[in-house]
Amino acid sequence: MKEYSTVISGFGGQGVILAGKIIARTGMELGLEVTWLPSYGPEMRGGTANCTAIVSSELIGSPIVDNPSALIAMNPPSLNKFGNVVQQGGLVVSNSALIESPSVNNHVELIEVPLNTIANEIGNTKVINMVALGSWARFTDGIDLDDLMNGMELTLTDLGKEKFVDVNRAALEKGYNFVD
Amino acid sequence: MSNQIASVSKEEKKLVFGKPDALNDEKFSYCPGCHHGIINRLIAEAIDELGIRETTVGTAPVGCSVFLYEWFDIDVVQPAHGRVSAVATGMKRARPDLTVFAYQGDGDFASIGTNNSVHAANRGENITVFFINNTLYGMTGGEMAPTTLIDQKTTTTPGGRKAEDFGYPIKMSEMLSKLDGPTYITRQAVYDVKTIKRAKKAIKKGFRNQLEGKGYSLIEFLSACPINWGLDPVEAIDRIKEEVEQVYPLGDILDRTAGEKE
Amino acid sequence: MGNKQLMRGNEAIAESAIRAGCRNYFAYPITPQAELLQWMATHMPEEDNGTFLQAESEIGAVNMVYGAASTGERAMTSSSSPGISLKQEGISYLAGSDLPAVIVNIMRGGPGLGNIQPAQGDYFQATKGGGHGDYQLLTLAPSTVPEAAQLTYEAFDLADEYRTPVMVLADGMIGQMMEPVELPARKDLNELPSKPWATSGAKNRKPNVIKSFALGGDKLKAMSEERFTKYRVIERKEVRYEEIGVEGPDILVTAFGTVARIVKSTIRLGQEEGINIGLFRPITLWPFPGDRIDELSGKVDTVLTVEMNSGQMVEDIRLSVSKNINTPFYGEMAGCVPTPKGILEEVKKHV
């Protein structure tokens, strides 16, 4: 799998960090090289808390990327910050529940998903990150929904949060199937 | 409706409440429910009311306190972690005409800086020290502070602080009151109108002591850190009232100017 | 996959230290090594006789290490750049008392309070003194999370073998990022080297004294010369480095730590454009692999050094390269991280 980097960004509390860890874990279970790097500075308070998860079949050089393959933007400041640096032909998943008129370069594939609305339908606002991941998986070659489900389950189990596996699974599925 | 209000000319409006001059136009970026914002504002109001904005220099070192220079419209110096009392001493000795205040958290005042804090108090340096006690280290990730309560969970006391491992919450204000050097030591809070009013009085007294050459003033604030306490802002206030105040009671601990006319 | 776990550098370093038989950890909170402290707070007390203590300051912590090490126990402290500055007196004392200890520096932007982003500005501090007096600090520079775990583990053996403090010099990137790690095996505490010199109670033996003080005559000189004899052995036996594509490349790039890792991406980009880039990566910053870089520089016209600082390791490169060739420097200071493309642009200026 060619090196695939994803930046996930949002407010503290939107599950950005966990979503990135799940990508990394999923990749690791598939035998791929993975890195995960959080932003850990004042960005955590400014609405652009973010992390970068990279998966690749080759050794990963730099864990940070100027031009990621994909962006998951959970709130407007995140889209403003990262929307125009995604690679040509890359993917942007934008949270249409909070981001009204997303503006990105027209050389990317823009997918608008109302994350908060879908999460509310499932009955748990905290899973907006999983809905986003589901949509992301739809457009990512090399990682399919089953792989991601597995990665999610393993990650949550390690954190002692098995009881949330089912609702997260539902969220991943809804996100995956939202886009046609 | 709003258009009608907007059309009233500026001269006809009378400003009854606004930002103190000692604060600039930047927005605070403190976490929701943090008390730094309230305390910063009270200090700025005191500076305005005493008319000392242009002759006041603040020092704030590390942690959430470090951002003082972002919103105060006064000169600010940023020393190394813990060294504020020494730096403030240097500043005041070099320029006694300036009003020097220190703004420190628990790590700064009571852990790494204890040595400098004790000696500045002992020498009776003519400065005003604001000590913000939120019972843990906020900026670095919620670690134990010397002021952490027994059984309090922090990221370095995941099972709760145990006295036999890590000692007791340290009472700096009480400790320093045993020295002959300091003039005024008080502990305040800012969680309701009453405490805010008292806190502001204490701040002004701390500044006035300095302006009148009366020596070392220490104002400790019990402050909230909802994010690291894992509480919402209202629960955080309850924690201060129900738990923190039991260990750190509010009120004046030392006042060598008591009895003098204000 | 096997026994790999996804771990942060900070956590992998902490867990490796515990597996290496370290039962004494003293430190003070500072970004970006908070997770190291927190891991130790949770896991060290789970070990028999395991001591975790958050000290009142970094100075307190390094002196607690001095104490624990004197009694013959494996001990460690960790911090980041400004805190490591505070520890310099302690490190000088550890070196001057010939005490084994491990000090981990998760570097950040400086000088002063700086910022909390990754940097490599403490190379001089680690390798050229930092503390006062004549001593050397064995310094290991990992480039990835698994290597950070491995080098921390070995640092304790090196410290004990040579009775000397050892530094693991990482940066905020390594500390914060997660990678799959296979952790080293737990050591059997009964198989750790014995320390007859330690102040562990003078039972059935003459008393031991741990000090760095030697007043009068040539006593201090004798102590120092013995120490430097030890350092000469370390220089002969413990030099480590990694090299990739160093047989006649178009250009040789030298870097340590995270930057070397980034250069590996640059190498790939270079190949796509037909540029053959070699990488020489010192792993021991002291003892510095000067002989080897001198040898390799015989095959190229340019040795480009890339660092996250204002130019520190490049001085050692220039001192080591005897041939009169081009030894340029490319760096990003103040917590900025060079990009693979940025480094390639720099490379192109010289080929």
PDB file of C-alpha atoms in Angstrom, chain C residues 76-224:
ATOM      1  CA  MET C  76      16.639   7.035  35.990  1.00  0.00           C
ATOM      2  CA  THR C  77      15.360  10.549  35.480  1.00  0.00           C
ATOM      3  CA  SER C  78      13.826  12.195  32.444  1.00  0.00           C
ATOM      4  CA  SER C  79      13.047  15.731  31.402  1.00  0.00           C
ATOM      5  CA  SER C  80      13.119  18.101  28.460  1.00  0.00           C
ATOM      6  CA  SER C  81      15.649  20.739  27.513  1.00  0.00           C
ATOM      7  CA  PRO C  82      15.049  23.460  30.164  1.00  0.00           C
ATOM      8  CA  GLY C  83      14.885  20.791  32.857  1.00  0.00           C
ATOM      9  CA  ILE C  84      18.041  19.150  31.559  1.00  0.00           C
ATOM     10  CA  SER C  85      19.796  22.487  31.961  1.00  0.00           C
ATOM     11  CA  LEU C  86      18.882  22.324  35.634  1.00  0.00           C
ATOM     12  CA  LYS C  87      20.356  18.827  35.870  1.00  0.00           C
ATOM     13  CA  GLN C  88      23.808  19.765  34.564  1.00  0.00           C
ATOM     14  CA  GLU C  89      25.368  20.145  37.986  1.00  0.00           C
ATOM     15  CA  GLY C  90      23.920  16.769  38.921  1.00  0.00           C
ATOM     16  CA  ILE C  91      25.306  15.153  35.763  1.00  0.00           C
ATOM     17  CA  SER C  92      28.746  16.572  36.469  1.00  0.00           C
ATOM     18  CA  TYR C  93      28.535  15.103  39.964  1.00  0.00           C
ATOM     19  CA  LEU C  94      27.372  11.723  38.631  1.00  0.00           C
ATOM     20  CA  ALA C  95      30.246  11.633  36.153  1.00  0.00           C
ATOM     21  CA  GLY C  96      32.747  12.835  38.727  1.00  0.00           C
ATOM     22  CA  SER C  97      31.621  10.200  41.197  1.00  0.00           C
ATOM     23  CA  ASP C  98      31.628   7.450  38.550  1.00  0.00           C
ATOM     24  CA  LEU C  99      27.998   6.618  39.188  1.00  0.00           C
ATOM     25  CA  PRO C 100      25.815   4.730  36.702  1.00  0.00           C
ATOM     26  CA  ALA C 101      22.528   6.455  35.849  1.00  0.00           C
ATOM     27  CA  VAL C 102      20.259   7.011  32.871  1.00  0.00           C
ATOM     28  CA  ILE C 103      19.050  10.490  31.948  1.00  0.00           C
ATOM     29  CA  VAL C 104      16.461  10.878  29.201  1.00  0.00           C
ATOM     30  CA  ASN C 105      16.081  14.190  27.354  1.00  0.00           C
ATOM     31  CA  ILE C 106      13.002  14.635  25.176  1.00  0.00           C
ATOM     32  CA  MET C 107      14.274  17.750  23.422  1.00  0.00           C
ATOM     33  CA  ARG C 108      12.125  20.768  22.667  1.00  0.00           C
ATOM     34  CA  GLY C 109      12.674  24.192  21.114  1.00  0.00           C
ATOM     35  CA  GLY C 110      14.920  26.535  23.041  1.00  0.00           C
ATOM     36  CA  PRO C 111      16.772  28.441  24.378  1.00  0.00           C
ATOM     37  CA  GLY C 112      14.966  29.531  27.535  1.00  0.00           C
ATOM     38  CA  LEU C 113      11.370  28.406  27.791  1.00  0.00           C
ATOM     39  CA  GLY C 114      11.301  28.132  23.972  1.00  0.00           C
ATOM     40  CA  ASN C 115       8.334  26.078  22.808  1.00  0.00           C
ATOM     41  CA  ILE C 116       7.210  22.457  23.104  1.00  0.00           C
ATOM     42  CA  GLN C 117       7.895  21.315  19.546  1.00  0.00           C
ATOM     43  CA  PRO C 118      10.645  18.800  18.673  1.00  0.00           C
ATOM     44  CA  ALA C 119      14.199  20.127  18.336  1.00  0.00           C
ATOM     45  CA  GLN C 120      17.816  18.991  18.476  1.00  0.00           C
ATOM     46  CA  GLY C 121      19.322  22.039  20.114  1.00  0.00           C
ATOM     47  CA  ASP C 122      20.846  20.159  23.042  1.00  0.00           C
ATOM     48  CA  TYR C 123      23.537  18.307  21.075  1.00  0.00           C
ATOM     49  CA  PHE C 124      26.269  20.606  22.425  1.00  0.00           C
ATOM     50  CA  GLN C 125      24.842  20.408  25.933  1.00  0.00           C
ATOM     51  CA  ALA C 126      24.988  16.609  25.854  1.00  0.00           C
ATOM     52  CA  THR C 127      28.313  16.044  24.134  1.00  0.00           C
ATOM     53  CA  LYS C 128      30.475  19.056  24.986  1.00  0.00           C
ATOM     54  CA  GLY C 129      30.119  19.262  28.728  1.00  0.00           C
ATOM     55  CA  GLY C 130      26.906  20.944  29.656  1.00  0.00           C
ATOM     56  CA  GLY C 131      28.094  20.469  33.214  1.00  0.00           C
ATOM     57  CA  HIS C 132      31.384  21.776  34.505  1.00  0.00           C
ATOM     58  CA  GLY C 133      34.739  20.050  34.475  1.00  0.00           C
ATOM     59  CA  ASP C 134      36.409  17.353  32.391  1.00  0.00           C
ATOM     60  CA  TYR C 135      34.007  14.499  31.725  1.00  0.00           C
ATOM     61  CA  GLN C 136      32.191  12.831  28.844  1.00  0.00           C
ATOM     62  CA  LEU C 137      28.556  11.815  28.670  1.00  0.00           C
ATOM     63  CA  LEU C 138      27.803   8.615  26.766  1.00  0.00           C
ATOM     64  CA  THR C 139      24.950   9.830  24.542  1.00  0.00           C
ATOM     65  CA  LEU C 140      22.588   7.604  22.557  1.00  0.00           C
ATOM     66  CA  ALA C 141      20.343   9.152  19.893  1.00  0.00           C
ATOM     67  CA  PRO C 142      17.400   7.014  18.766  1.00  0.00           C
ATOM     68  CA  SER C 143      15.602   7.783  15.557  1.00  0.00           C
ATOM     69  CA  THR C 144      12.350   5.840  16.013  1.00  0.00           C
ATOM     70  CA  VAL C 145      10.122   4.688  18.862  1.00  0.00           C
ATOM     71  CA  PRO C 146      11.352   1.062  18.733  1.00  0.00           C
ATOM     72  CA  GLU C 147      14.945   2.262  18.763  1.00  0.00           C
ATOM     73  CA  ALA C 148      14.226   4.570  21.701  1.00  0.00           C
ATOM     74  CA  ALA C 149      12.934   1.570  23.635  1.00  0.00           C
ATOM     75  CA  GLN C 150      15.943  -0.547  22.692  1.00  0.00           C
ATOM     76  CA  LEU C 151      18.560   2.094  23.465  1.00  0.00           C
ATOM     77  CA  THR C 152      16.989   2.931  26.830  1.00  0.00           C
ATOM     78  CA  TYR C 153      17.148  -0.747  27.708  1.00  0.00           C
ATOM     79  CA  GLU C 154      20.831  -0.952  26.747  1.00  0.00           C
ATOM     80  CA  ALA C 155      21.670   2.337  28.435  1.00  0.00           C
ATOM     81  CA  PHE C 156      21.369   0.703  31.845  1.00  0.00           C
ATOM     82  CA  ASP C 157      23.844  -2.028  30.903  1.00  0.00           C
ATOM     83  CA  LEU C 158      26.295   0.508  29.523  1.00  0.00           C
ATOM     84  CA  ALA C 159      25.925   2.687  32.611  1.00  0.00           C
ATOM     85  CA  ASP C 160      26.636  -0.226  34.932  1.00  0.00           C
ATOM     86  CA  GLU C 161      29.467  -1.650  32.855  1.00  0.00           C
ATOM     87  CA  TYR C 162      31.362   1.602  32.724  1.00  0.00           C
ATOM     88  CA  ARG C 163      30.152   3.218  35.975  1.00  0.00           C
ATOM     89  CA  THR C 164      29.085   6.309  34.111  1.00  0.00           C
ATOM     90  CA  PRO C 165      25.930   8.336  33.452  1.00  0.00           C
ATOM     91  CA  VAL C 166      24.319   7.696  30.053  1.00  0.00           C
ATOM     92  CA  MET C 167      21.976  10.017  28.212  1.00  0.00           C
ATOM     93  CA  VAL C 168      19.203   8.964  25.843  1.00  0.00           C
ATOM     94  CA  LEU C 169      18.733  11.988  23.594  1.00  0.00           C
ATOM     95  CA  ALA C 170      15.333  11.940  21.881  1.00  0.00           C
ATOM     96  CA  ASP C 171      12.997  14.725  20.817  1.00  0.00           C
ATOM     97  CA  GLY C 172       9.349  15.733  21.149  1.00  0.00           C
ATOM     98  CA  MET C 173       8.430  13.890  17.970  1.00  0.00           C
ATOM     99  CA  ILE C 174       9.738  10.546  19.213  1.00  0.00           C
ATOM    100  CA  GLY C 175       8.274  11.180  22.640  1.00  0.00           C
ATOM    101  CA  GLN C 176       4.782  11.936  21.377  1.00  0.00           C
ATOM    102  CA  MET C 177       4.351   9.686  18.353  1.00  0.00           C
ATOM    103  CA  MET C 178       3.097   6.131  18.379  1.00  0.00           C
ATOM    104  CA  GLU C 179       4.596   3.254  16.437  1.00  0.00           C
ATOM    105  CA  PRO C 180       4.421  -0.515  16.738  1.00  0.00           C
ATOM    106  CA  VAL C 181       7.066  -1.619  19.256  1.00  0.00           C
ATOM    107  CA  GLU C 182       8.274  -4.992  20.313  1.00  0.00           C
ATOM    108  CA  LEU C 183       9.400  -4.413  23.880  1.00  0.00           C
ATOM    109  CA  PRO C 184      12.585  -6.070  25.200  1.00  0.00           C
ATOM    110  CA  ALA C 185      12.376  -8.981  27.641  1.00  0.00           C
ATOM    111  CA  ARG C 186      12.247  -8.319  31.381  1.00  0.00           C
ATOM    112  CA  LYS C 187      15.617  -8.727  33.015  1.00  0.00           C
ATOM    113  CA  ASP C 188      16.108 -11.067  35.931  1.00  0.00           C
ATOM    114  CA  LEU C 189      17.105  -8.757  38.761  1.00  0.00           C
ATOM    115  CA  ASN C 190      19.349 -11.466  40.178  1.00  0.00           C
ATOM    116  CA  GLU C 191      21.432 -11.343  37.035  1.00  0.00           C
ATOM    117  CA  LEU C 192      22.251  -7.664  37.164  1.00  0.00           C
ATOM    118  CA  PRO C 193      25.948  -6.839  37.602  1.00  0.00           C
ATOM    119  CA  SER C 194      27.122  -6.668  41.207  1.00  0.00           C
ATOM    120  CA  LYS C 195      28.438  -3.372  42.508  1.00  0.00           C
ATOM    121  CA  PRO C 196      31.032  -3.856  45.218  1.00  0.00           C
ATOM    122  CA  TRP C 197      31.817  -0.148  45.152  1.00  0.00           C
ATOM    123  CA  ALA C 198      28.315   0.933  46.198  1.00  0.00           C
ATOM    124  CA  THR C 199      27.409   2.522  49.547  1.00  0.00           C
ATOM    125  CA  SER C 200      25.025  -0.231  50.536  1.00  0.00           C
ATOM    126  CA  GLY C 201      26.172  -0.775  54.125  1.00  0.00           C
ATOM    127  CA  ALA C 202      29.761  -1.651  55.153  1.00  0.00           C
ATOM    128  CA  LYS C 203      29.076  -5.207  56.230  1.00  0.00           C
ATOM    129  CA  ASN C 204      32.167  -7.392  56.188  1.00  0.00           C
ATOM    130  CA  ARG C 205      34.049  -4.979  54.083  1.00  0.00           C
ATOM    131  CA  LYS C 206      35.912  -1.723  54.227  1.00  0.00           C
ATOM    132  CA  PRO C 207      33.626   1.319  53.965  1.00  0.00           C
ATOM    133  CA  ASN C 208      32.930   2.739  50.516  1.00  0.00           C
ATOM    134  CA  VAL C 209      32.826   6.448  49.862  1.00  0.00           C
ATOM    135  CA  ILE C 210      31.034   7.972  46.880  1.00  0.00           C
ATOM    136  CA  LYS C 211      32.364  11.419  46.116  1.00  0.00           C
ATOM    137  CA  SER C 212      33.662  13.623  43.383  1.00  0.00           C
ATOM    138  CA  PHE C 213      35.862  15.592  45.760  1.00  0.00           C
ATOM    139  CA  ALA C 214      39.635  15.128  45.988  1.00  0.00           C
ATOM    140  CA  LEU C 215      41.538  17.904  47.650  1.00  0.00           C
ATOM    141  CA  GLY C 216      45.298  18.086  47.770  1.00  0.00           C
ATOM    142  CA  GLY C 217      48.186  17.145  45.536  1.00  0.00           C
ATOM    143  CA  ASP C 218      47.489  15.098  42.458  1.00  0.00           C
ATOM    144  CA  LYS C 219      44.504  13.224  43.817  1.00  0.00           C
ATOM    145  CA  LEU C 220      41.916  14.796  41.497  1.00  0.00           C
ATOM    146  CA  LYS C 221      44.248  14.378  38.525  1.00  0.00           C
ATOM    147  CA  ALA C 222      44.653  10.691  39.295  1.00  0.00           C
ATOM    148  CA  MET C 223      40.873  10.238  39.543  1.00  0.00           C
ATOM    149  CA  SER C 224      40.374  12.057  36.255  1.00  0.00           C
TER     150      SER C 224
END
